[in-house]
mmCIF file of C-alpha atoms and ligand atoms in Angstrom:
data_model
loop_
_atom_site.group_PDB
_atom_site.id
_atom_site.type_symbol
_atom_site.label_atom_id
_atom_site.label_comp_id
_atom_site.label_asym_id
_atom_site.label_seq_id
_atom_site.Cartn_x
_atom_site.Cartn_y
_atom_site.Cartn_z
ATOM 1 C CA MET A 1 -0.208 0.090 -0.206
ATOM 2 C CA PRO A 2 2.220 3.598 -1.368
ATOM 3 C CA VAL A 3 1.949 5.947 1.628
ATOM 4 C CA GLU A 4 0.467 8.379 -0.855
ATOM 5 C CA ALA A 5 -3.016 6.159 -0.359
ATOM 6 C CA THR A 6 -3.168 6.528 3.264
ATOM 7 C CA ASP A 7 -3.174 9.549 5.797
ATOM 8 C CA GLY A 8 0.483 8.729 6.211
ATOM 9 C CA GLY A 9 -0.287 7.752 9.811
ATOM 10 C CA VAL A 10 2.319 5.815 11.524
ATOM 11 C CA GLU A 11 0.594 4.206 14.841
ATOM 12 C CA ARG A 12 -2.862 4.113 13.370
ATOM 13 C CA VAL A 13 -3.118 4.222 9.835
ATOM 14 C CA SER A 14 -6.041 5.109 7.837
ATOM 15 C CA ILE A 15 -6.010 3.669 4.309
ATOM 16 C CA ARG A 16 -8.098 5.561 1.825
ATOM 17 C CA GLU A 17 -8.190 3.233 -1.448
ATOM 18 C CA PRO A 18 -8.903 -0.721 -1.996
ATOM 19 C CA ALA A 19 -5.564 -2.193 -2.402
ATOM 20 C CA PRO A 20 -5.174 -5.094 -4.878
ATOM 21 C CA VAL A 21 -3.968 -8.573 -3.318
ATOM 22 C CA GLY A 22 -0.723 -8.813 -4.066
ATOM 23 C CA GLN A 23 -0.046 -5.116 -5.372
ATOM 24 C CA HIS A 24 3.695 -4.230 -4.548
ATOM 25 C CA VAL A 25 4.718 -7.492 -3.403
ATOM 26 C CA ARG A 26 8.082 -8.443 -3.897
ATOM 27 C CA ARG A 27 8.025 -12.335 -3.752
ATOM 28 C CA ARG A 28 10.376 -14.611 -3.143
ATOM 29 C CA ALA A 29 11.815 -16.179 -6.250
ATOM 30 C CA GLY A 30 10.350 -13.497 -8.527
ATOM 31 C CA ASP A 31 13.301 -12.900 -9.673
ATOM 32 C CA VAL A 32 15.511 -16.129 -10.097
ATOM 33 C CA GLN A 33 14.294 -19.035 -9.199
ATOM 34 C CA ARG A 34 15.990 -21.845 -6.888
ATOM 35 C CA GLY A 35 18.211 -23.815 -9.087
ATOM 36 C CA ARG A 36 19.138 -21.413 -11.670
ATOM 37 C CA THR A 37 22.387 -20.939 -12.693
ATOM 38 C CA VAL A 38 23.083 -17.176 -11.938
ATOM 39 C CA LEU A 39 26.638 -16.982 -13.548
ATOM 40 C CA ALA A 40 27.838 -19.608 -16.050
ATOM 41 C CA GLY A 41 31.295 -20.040 -16.796
ATOM 42 C CA ASP A 42 30.668 -19.428 -20.781
ATOM 43 C CA GLY A 43 33.468 -16.551 -21.070
ATOM 44 C CA ARG A 44 31.375 -13.932 -20.786
ATOM 45 C CA VAL A 45 32.507 -10.550 -19.427
ATOM 46 C CA LEU A 46 31.817 -10.220 -15.786
ATOM 47 C CA SER A 47 29.464 -6.909 -15.926
ATOM 48 C CA PRO A 48 28.243 -4.722 -12.842
ATOM 49 C CA GLY A 49 25.256 -5.962 -13.374
ATOM 50 C CA ARG A 50 26.234 -9.947 -13.312
ATOM 51 C CA VAL A 51 28.540 -8.873 -10.292
ATOM 52 C CA ALA A 52 25.895 -7.415 -8.262
ATOM 53 C CA LEU A 53 23.571 -10.517 -9.239
ATOM 54 C CA ALA A 54 26.317 -12.998 -7.892
ATOM 55 C CA ALA A 55 26.914 -10.484 -4.694
ATOM 56 C CA ALA A 56 22.943 -10.754 -4.088
ATOM 57 C CA SER A 57 23.464 -14.545 -4.132
ATOM 58 C CA GLY A 58 25.794 -14.460 -1.772
ATOM 59 C CA VAL A 59 28.640 -15.550 -3.846
ATOM 60 C CA CYS A 60 31.779 -13.492 -2.790
ATOM 61 C CA GLU A 61 34.766 -15.136 -4.681
ATOM 62 C CA VAL A 62 34.009 -16.298 -8.681
ATOM 63 C CA VAL A 63 37.016 -17.826 -10.722
ATOM 64 C CA VAL A 64 37.796 -15.587 -13.885
ATOM 65 C CA GLY A 65 39.876 -15.367 -16.842
ATOM 66 C CA ALA A 66 43.014 -13.082 -16.844
ATOM 67 C CA ARG A 67 42.785 -10.248 -19.166
ATOM 68 C CA PRO A 68 44.959 -10.611 -22.088
ATOM 69 C CA ARG A 69 48.018 -8.348 -22.127
ATOM 70 C CA VAL A 70 48.683 -7.038 -25.422
ATOM 71 C CA ALA A 71 52.397 -5.573 -27.003
ATOM 72 C CA VAL A 72 51.606 -3.126 -29.626
ATOM 73 C CA VAL A 73 54.455 -2.088 -31.820
ATOM 74 C CA SER A 74 54.527 0.198 -35.147
ATOM 75 C CA THR A 75 57.324 -0.004 -36.913
ATOM 76 C CA GLY A 76 58.722 2.509 -39.822
ATOM 77 C CA ASP A 77 61.794 5.083 -39.961
ATOM 78 C CA GLU A 78 59.279 7.799 -40.968
ATOM 79 C CA LEU A 79 57.500 7.945 -37.350
ATOM 80 C CA VAL A 80 58.102 10.136 -34.583
ATOM 81 C CA PRO A 81 56.485 10.005 -31.634
ATOM 82 C CA VAL A 82 53.353 12.005 -30.697
ATOM 83 C CA GLY A 83 53.653 15.446 -29.755
ATOM 84 C CA GLN A 84 56.653 15.661 -31.691
ATOM 85 C CA VAL A 85 55.918 18.103 -34.959
ATOM 86 C CA PRO A 86 57.226 15.593 -38.197
ATOM 87 C CA GLY A 87 59.368 16.757 -40.628
ATOM 88 C CA GLU A 88 59.604 16.586 -44.156
ATOM 89 C CA GLY A 89 59.046 12.801 -45.142
ATOM 90 C CA GLN A 90 58.039 12.074 -41.319
ATOM 91 C CA ILE A 91 54.970 10.817 -39.706
ATOM 92 C CA VAL A 92 53.106 10.987 -36.370
ATOM 93 C CA ASP A 93 52.564 7.857 -35.085
ATOM 94 C CA SER A 94 48.934 7.631 -34.558
ATOM 95 C CA ASN A 95 48.568 4.484 -34.681
ATOM 96 C CA SER A 96 50.427 3.048 -31.668
ATOM 97 C CA LEU A 97 48.336 5.204 -29.725
ATOM 98 C CA MET A 98 45.085 4.330 -31.462
ATOM 99 C CA LEU A 99 45.478 1.115 -31.203
ATOM 100 C CA ALA A 100 46.250 0.713 -27.408
ATOM 101 C CA LEU A 101 43.076 2.736 -26.895
ATOM 102 C CA LEU A 102 41.214 0.031 -28.794
ATOM 103 C CA VAL A 103 43.293 -2.942 -26.757
ATOM 104 C CA THR A 104 41.985 -0.849 -23.935
ATOM 105 C CA ALA A 105 38.717 -0.266 -24.765
ATOM 106 C CA ALA A 106 38.363 -4.175 -25.935
ATOM 107 C CA GLY A 107 38.803 -5.238 -22.349
ATOM 108 C CA ALA A 108 42.172 -6.124 -22.789
ATOM 109 C CA GLU A 109 45.612 -5.033 -21.004
ATOM 110 C CA VAL A 110 48.377 -2.807 -22.626
ATOM 111 C CA ALA A 111 51.800 -4.438 -21.684
ATOM 112 C CA VAL A 112 53.835 -2.509 -23.330
ATOM 113 C CA ARG A 113 53.608 0.184 -26.427
ATOM 114 C CA THR A 114 57.357 0.318 -28.678
ATOM 115 C CA SER A 115 58.196 0.843 -32.067
ATOM 116 C CA ALA A 116 60.875 -0.702 -34.098
ATOM 117 C CA ARG A 117 62.934 0.945 -37.544
ATOM 118 C CA ASP A 118 62.464 -0.516 -40.432
ATOM 119 C CA ASP A 119 65.339 -3.262 -40.206
ATOM 120 C CA GLU A 120 65.797 -6.766 -39.667
ATOM 121 C CA ALA A 121 67.462 -6.186 -36.201
ATOM 122 C CA SER A 122 65.327 -3.848 -35.023
ATOM 123 C CA VAL A 123 62.018 -5.517 -35.774
ATOM 124 C CA SER A 124 63.373 -9.071 -34.585
ATOM 125 C CA ALA A 125 64.527 -7.705 -31.669
ATOM 126 C CA THR A 126 61.186 -5.618 -30.654
ATOM 127 C CA LEU A 127 59.277 -8.900 -31.325
ATOM 128 C CA ALA A 128 60.991 -10.969 -29.431
ATOM 129 C CA GLU A 129 60.662 -8.881 -26.605
ATOM 130 C CA ALA A 130 57.159 -7.738 -27.527
ATOM 131 C CA GLY A 131 56.362 -11.524 -27.567
ATOM 132 C CA ASP A 132 58.304 -12.368 -24.083
ATOM 133 C CA THR A 133 56.269 -9.706 -22.593
ATOM 134 C CA ALA A 134 52.390 -10.177 -23.614
ATOM 135 C CA ASP A 135 50.115 -12.627 -24.669
ATOM 136 C CA LEU A 136 49.366 -10.897 -27.996
ATOM 137 C CA VAL A 137 51.505 -8.939 -30.159
ATOM 138 C CA ILE A 138 50.123 -6.685 -33.029
ATOM 139 C CA THR A 139 52.309 -4.985 -35.275
ATOM 140 C CA THR A 140 51.408 -2.117 -37.662
ATOM 141 C CA GLY A 141 52.943 -1.592 -41.086
ATOM 142 C CA GLY A 142 55.509 -2.824 -42.702
ATOM 143 C CA VAL A 143 53.452 -5.847 -44.351
ATOM 144 C CA SER A 144 53.149 -4.913 -48.033
ATOM 145 C CA MET A 145 54.778 -5.536 -51.274
ATOM 146 C CA GLY A 146 57.869 -2.959 -51.128
ATOM 147 C CA ALA A 147 61.490 -2.804 -49.919
ATOM 148 C CA TYR A 148 61.001 -1.661 -46.543
ATOM 149 C CA ASP A 149 58.310 -3.673 -45.686
ATOM 150 C CA THR A 150 60.366 -5.417 -42.826
ATOM 151 C CA VAL A 151 57.846 -7.083 -40.610
ATOM 152 C CA LYS A 152 57.032 -9.209 -43.654
ATOM 153 C CA GLN A 153 60.222 -9.844 -44.319
ATOM 154 C CA VAL A 154 61.609 -10.979 -40.840
ATOM 155 C CA LEU A 155 58.541 -13.159 -40.046
ATOM 156 C CA SER A 156 58.635 -14.790 -43.758
ATOM 157 C CA SER A 157 62.395 -15.324 -43.928
ATOM 158 C CA SER A 158 62.427 -17.366 -40.103
ATOM 159 C CA GLY A 159 59.071 -19.430 -41.112
ATOM 160 C CA ALA A 160 57.368 -17.563 -37.790
ATOM 161 C CA GLY A 161 54.602 -15.737 -39.995
ATOM 162 C CA ARG A 162 52.396 -15.954 -42.782
ATOM 163 C CA PHE A 163 51.457 -12.921 -45.012
ATOM 164 C CA SER A 164 48.247 -12.778 -47.731
ATOM 165 C CA LYS A 165 46.273 -10.301 -49.334
ATOM 166 C CA VAL A 166 42.214 -10.544 -47.624
ATOM 167 C CA ALA A 167 39.599 -10.072 -50.020
ATOM 168 C CA MET A 168 38.516 -6.878 -48.048
ATOM 169 C CA ARG A 169 38.664 -2.798 -47.927
ATOM 170 C CA PRO A 170 40.725 -1.140 -46.202
ATOM 171 C CA GLY A 171 42.930 -3.903 -44.534
ATOM 172 C CA MET A 172 44.269 -6.193 -47.154
ATOM 173 C CA PRO A 173 47.415 -6.994 -46.258
ATOM 174 C CA GLN A 174 47.393 -9.326 -43.336
ATOM 175 C CA GLY A 175 49.636 -11.534 -41.646
ATOM 176 C CA SER A 176 49.982 -13.200 -38.234
ATOM 177 C CA GLY A 177 52.813 -15.567 -37.144
ATOM 178 C CA ARG A 178 54.309 -16.542 -33.590
ATOM 179 C CA VAL A 179 57.072 -14.486 -31.551
ATOM 180 C CA GLY A 180 59.350 -14.652 -28.691
ATOM 181 C CA SER A 181 60.413 -17.351 -26.825
ATOM 182 C CA ARG A 182 56.842 -19.095 -25.841
ATOM 183 C CA GLY A 183 55.621 -18.641 -29.590
ATOM 184 C CA THR A 184 52.965 -15.850 -28.573
ATOM 185 C CA PRO A 185 51.154 -15.043 -31.421
ATOM 186 C CA VAL A 186 51.549 -11.770 -33.415
ATOM 187 C CA ILE A 187 48.787 -10.234 -35.710
ATOM 188 C CA THR A 188 50.536 -7.645 -38.419
ATOM 189 C CA LEU A 189 48.246 -5.247 -39.302
ATOM 190 C CA PRO A 190 48.816 -2.462 -42.210
ATOM 191 C CA GLY A 191 50.190 0.809 -41.221
ATOM 192 C CA ASN A 192 47.538 2.858 -43.294
ATOM 193 C CA PRO A 193 45.726 4.328 -40.218
ATOM 194 C CA VAL A 194 42.158 3.292 -41.136
ATOM 195 C CA SER A 195 43.206 -0.271 -41.956
ATOM 196 C CA ALA A 196 45.063 -0.897 -39.266
ATOM 197 C CA LEU A 197 41.542 0.542 -36.904
ATOM 198 C CA VAL A 198 39.270 -1.720 -39.509
ATOM 199 C CA SER A 199 41.611 -4.845 -38.928
ATOM 200 C CA PHE A 200 41.666 -4.184 -35.156
ATOM 201 C CA HIS A 201 37.928 -4.732 -35.412
ATOM 202 C CA VAL A 202 37.596 -7.855 -37.711
ATOM 203 C CA PHE A 203 40.519 -9.803 -36.668
ATOM 204 C CA VAL A 204 42.126 -8.554 -33.161
ATOM 205 C CA LEU A 205 38.995 -8.105 -30.993
ATOM 206 C CA PRO A 206 37.968 -11.598 -32.052
ATOM 207 C CA ALA A 207 41.431 -13.061 -31.285
ATOM 208 C CA LEU A 208 41.079 -11.091 -27.799
ATOM 209 C CA ALA A 209 37.377 -12.393 -27.434
ATOM 210 C CA ALA A 210 38.903 -15.846 -28.060
ATOM 211 C CA LEU A 211 42.076 -15.055 -25.155
ATOM 212 C CA GLY A 212 39.369 -14.318 -22.309
ATOM 213 C CA GLY A 213 37.064 -17.480 -23.015
ATOM 214 C CA ALA A 214 34.548 -16.209 -25.645
ATOM 215 C CA SER A 215 33.259 -18.519 -28.305
ATOM 216 C CA VAL A 216 33.847 -17.015 -31.357
ATOM 217 C CA ASP A 217 32.224 -18.312 -34.957
ATOM 218 C CA ALA A 218 34.770 -17.649 -37.654
ATOM 219 C CA SER A 219 31.648 -18.691 -40.036
ATOM 220 C CA ARG A 220 30.511 -15.521 -39.188
ATOM 221 C CA TRP A 221 33.230 -12.992 -40.208
ATOM 222 C CA PRO A 222 33.980 -9.749 -40.430
ATOM 223 C CA ASP A 223 31.044 -9.960 -37.423
ATOM 224 C CA PRO A 224 32.411 -13.323 -35.382
ATOM 225 C CA LEU A 225 31.062 -12.017 -31.979
ATOM 226 C CA GLY A 226 27.508 -11.098 -33.648
ATOM 227 C CA ARG A 227 28.132 -7.573 -32.588
ATOM 228 C CA GLY A 228 26.699 -6.026 -35.612
ATOM 229 C CA THR A 229 23.480 -4.213 -36.365
ATOM 230 C CA GLU A 230 21.399 -4.039 -39.404
ATOM 231 C CA ALA A 231 20.730 -0.458 -40.283
ATOM 232 C CA VAL A 232 19.398 1.119 -43.983
ATOM 233 C CA ALA A 233 21.667 3.194 -46.222
ATOM 234 C CA GLY A 234 20.450 6.715 -45.972
ATOM 235 C CA GLU A 235 22.848 8.097 -49.724
ATOM 236 C CA GLU A 236 24.013 5.373 -52.392
ATOM 237 C CA TRP A 237 27.847 5.121 -53.022
ATOM 238 C CA PRO A 238 30.623 3.159 -55.151
ATOM 239 C CA SER A 239 31.801 -0.387 -53.255
ATOM 240 C CA ALA A 240 35.281 -1.972 -54.151
ATOM 241 C CA ALA A 241 34.286 -4.736 -56.711
ATOM 242 C CA HIS A 242 35.311 -8.978 -55.059
ATOM 243 C CA LYS A 243 36.124 -7.154 -51.879
ATOM 244 C CA VAL A 244 34.321 -6.875 -48.375
ATOM 245 C CA GLU A 245 34.419 -3.243 -47.912
ATOM 246 C CA LEU A 246 34.207 -1.765 -44.679
ATOM 247 C CA THR A 247 32.863 1.856 -44.965
ATOM 248 C CA ARG A 248 32.983 4.249 -42.252
ATOM 249 C CA VAL A 249 29.677 5.469 -41.544
ATOM 250 C CA ARG A 250 27.371 7.114 -39.069
ATOM 251 C CA VAL A 251 24.517 5.162 -38.092
ATOM 252 C CA ASP A 252 21.567 7.543 -36.067
ATOM 253 C CA GLU A 253 18.436 5.962 -35.646
ATOM 254 C CA ARG A 254 18.811 2.808 -37.933
ATOM 255 C CA ARG A 255 19.656 5.499 -40.921
ATOM 256 C CA ILE A 256 22.882 4.977 -42.475
ATOM 257 C CA CYS A 257 25.624 8.022 -43.863
ATOM 258 C CA ARG A 258 28.698 7.815 -44.722
ATOM 259 C CA SER A 259 31.229 9.794 -42.319
ATOM 260 C CA GLY A 260 33.606 11.439 -44.902
ATOM 261 C CA GLY A 261 36.248 10.467 -47.711
ATOM 262 C CA GLN A 262 37.350 6.581 -47.403
ATOM 263 C CA GLY A 263 40.488 6.677 -48.297
ATOM 264 C CA SER A 264 42.928 4.135 -46.177
ATOM 265 C CA HIS A 265 44.754 7.554 -44.865
ATOM 266 C CA MET A 266 41.624 9.546 -43.895
ATOM 267 C CA LEU A 267 41.559 10.066 -39.989
ATOM 268 C CA GLY A 268 38.961 12.980 -40.310
ATOM 269 C CA ALA A 269 36.100 10.522 -41.404
ATOM 270 C CA LEU A 270 37.332 7.933 -39.013
ATOM 271 C CA ALA A 271 36.778 10.168 -36.812
ATOM 272 C CA GLU A 272 32.927 11.063 -37.076
ATOM 273 C CA ALA A 273 32.030 7.384 -38.022
ATOM 274 C CA THR A 274 30.155 5.431 -35.226
ATOM 275 C CA HIS A 275 30.241 2.058 -36.853
ATOM 276 C CA LEU A 276 31.636 0.415 -40.141
ATOM 277 C CA ALA A 277 29.061 -0.921 -42.959
ATOM 278 C CA VAL A 278 30.150 -4.170 -44.359
ATOM 279 C CA VAL A 279 29.382 -4.062 -47.860
ATOM 280 C CA PRO A 280 29.388 -7.584 -49.414
ATOM 281 C CA ALA A 281 32.287 -8.139 -51.755
ATOM 282 C CA GLU A 282 29.384 -9.079 -54.785
ATOM 283 C CA VAL A 283 27.972 -5.516 -54.343
ATOM 284 C CA GLU A 284 29.760 -2.840 -56.450
ATOM 285 C CA ARG A 285 27.302 -0.058 -55.658
ATOM 286 C CA VAL A 286 24.911 0.499 -52.376
ATOM 287 C CA HIS A 287 21.551 1.844 -53.168
ATOM 288 C CA VAL A 288 19.032 4.105 -51.047
ATOM 289 C CA GLY A 289 17.463 2.058 -48.697
ATOM 290 C CA ASP A 290 20.057 -1.519 -48.954
ATOM 291 C CA VAL A 291 19.888 -2.754 -45.485
ATOM 292 C CA LEU A 292 23.607 -3.336 -44.237
ATOM 293 C CA LEU A 293 25.414 -5.031 -41.005
ATOM 294 C CA CYS A 294 27.365 -2.158 -39.282
ATOM 295 C CA LEU A 295 29.689 -2.967 -36.899
ATOM 296 C CA PRO A 296 29.804 -0.622 -33.665
ATOM 297 C CA LEU A 297 33.432 0.581 -33.443
ATOM 298 C CA LEU A 298 34.897 0.222 -29.726
ATOM 299 C CA GLY A 299 34.858 2.928 -27.584
ATOM 300 C CA THR A 300 32.418 4.993 -29.976
ATOM 301 C CA VAL A 301 29.322 3.816 -29.255
ATOM 302 C CA PRO A 302 28.373 2.745 -25.757
HETATM 303 N N1 LIG B 401 52.798 -2.915 -54.782
HETATM 304 C C1 LIG B 401 51.479 -2.676 -54.008
HETATM 305 N N2 LIG B 401 51.804 -1.749 -52.768
HETATM 306 C C2 LIG B 401 50.619 -1.639 -51.986
HETATM 307 C C3 LIG B 401 49.702 -2.331 -51.912
HETATM 308 C C4 LIG B 401 49.765 -3.808 -52.957
HETATM 309 O O1 LIG B 401 48.799 -4.775 -52.488
HETATM 310 N N3 LIG B 401 50.854 -3.697 -53.658
HETATM 311 N N4 LIG B 401 48.606 -2.743 -50.631
HETATM 312 C C5 LIG B 401 48.604 -1.151 -50.544
HETATM 313 C C6 LIG B 401 47.820 -1.422 -49.049
HETATM 314 S S1 LIG B 401 45.727 -1.745 -49.338
HETATM 315 C C7 LIG B 401 48.074 -1.195 -47.739
HETATM 316 S S2 LIG B 401 46.976 -1.256 -46.504
HETATM 317 C C8 LIG B 401 49.743 -0.558 -47.845
HETATM 318 C C9 LIG B 401 50.003 -1.233 -46.303
HETATM 319 O O2 LIG B 401 51.372 -1.036 -46.047
HETATM 320 P P1 LIG B 401 52.286 -1.332 -44.878
HETATM 321 O O3 LIG B 401 51.434 -2.255 -44.065
HETATM 322 O O4 LIG B 401 54.011 -2.108 -45.383
HETATM 323 O O5 LIG B 401 52.181 -0.092 -44.070
HETATM 324 P P2 LIG B 401 53.124 0.857 -44.491
HETATM 325 O O6 LIG B 401 53.846 1.160 -45.752
HETATM 326 O O7 LIG B 401 54.437 0.952 -43.521
HETATM 327 O O8 LIG B 401 52.335 2.244 -44.065
HETATM 328 C C10 LIG B 401 51.472 2.792 -45.263
HETATM 329 C C11 LIG B 401 51.147 4.350 -44.808
HETATM 330 O O9 LIG B 401 50.920 4.527 -43.462
HETATM 331 C C12 LIG B 401 51.707 5.213 -42.298
HETATM 332 N N5 LIG B 401 51.999 4.770 -41.490
HETATM 333 C C13 LIG B 401 52.588 3.323 -41.029
HETATM 334 N N6 LIG B 401 52.718 3.091 -39.368
HETATM 335 C C14 LIG B 401 52.159 4.551 -39.241
HETATM 336 C C15 LIG B 401 51.745 4.939 -37.778
HETATM 337 N N7 LIG B 401 52.681 4.036 -37.160
HETATM 338 N N8 LIG B 401 50.691 5.785 -37.361
HETATM 339 C C16 LIG B 401 50.551 6.416 -38.765
HETATM 340 N N9 LIG B 401 50.754 6.278 -39.773
HETATM 341 C C17 LIG B 401 51.985 5.102 -40.309
HETATM 342 C C18 LIG B 401 52.627 5.290 -43.399
HETATM 343 O O10 LIG B 401 53.576 6.166 -43.154
HETATM 344 C C19 LIG B 401 52.352 5.464 -44.858
HETATM 345 O O11 LIG B 401 51.977 6.520 -45.068
HETATM 346 O O12 LIG B 401 50.259 -0.929 -48.974
HETATM 347 C C20 LIG B 401 50.243 -0.392 -50.073
HETATM 348 N N10 LIG B 401 50.832 -0.521 -51.210
HETATM 349 O O1 MOO B 402 43.763 -2.678 -48.322
HETATM 350 MO MO1 MOO B 402 44.867 -1.224 -47.713
HETATM 351 O O2 MOO B 402 43.887 -0.975 -46.604
HETATM 352 O O3 MOO B 402 43.454 0.190 -48.172
HETATM 353 O O4 MOO B 402 44.714 1.045 -47.598
#
């Protein structure tokens, strides 16, 4: 009986309205019934709500997987640290900062953030050390076709890595392998900033989830974690032939618009994007009204 429906008396109370039987009663087992599993060891994140449920159920200790520790390695003689003004032929190392933030947003820990020069000795030593301090190493740059694609040279020549072209845009050149004395997995992302971010979402994020014990359905790539939502194209745009294109878009009230220019160097459009719209390989033009799967960008969409 709400106090508002009474005269507010404490010793004696006068009730002004009829009270339906059972109204405002929170019944035992009305929420969680006896015998129900309140927390399954299914690899899901122990969210604040799940912690509250465990605590309310009298469970004070749970076994959890450790957060994966990730080493982030940028490569390239042209890189200067964030905060330094780049000279002729130089570029600010924005990738390692971006990737470190993505690692944190994914619920993992940054073991180390470092960089290597474009020579084999520097890349070898940096990768070996990174492998010994982390559960997963991610690199950027040096995986394409040129003379200074040192990450690819070092890992291919030792047989420790494999490289291929994936039919996606951006993010075509990809590689992976093992480094360090424990054979720590390494994922080698391309150097173009947008390519690195897109590749993180579709390759590194699922790997981190798997390391954390979550189930990952590789057959659903590029959304093996099932994080995507469908939305409707509000404009038309061309898409790469024979490649899955991950267009940087904004999704407002289920309506998709590109967030700006789509070059793999274009951080302006990336900064405005909320999602990656997945345009299938067989589609060469997106039309208004097409329904597309949209992957939320980590740290952008709540
Ligand atoms: N002959 C071919 N050339 C290229 C191909 C190809 O198939 N054949 N693929 C292109 C594609 S697609 C991509 S993506 C790039 C990937 O190249 P790398 O991974 O070797 O990347 P880099 O050459 O080292 O760098 C590319 C670009 O990005 C800048 N960069 C690198 N690291 C950083 C960083 N930490 N922060 C900010 N910017 C960074 C770098 O200065 C270059 O401008 O290969 C194409 N080429
Ligand atoms: O596939 Mo590369 O990532 O476009 O620039």
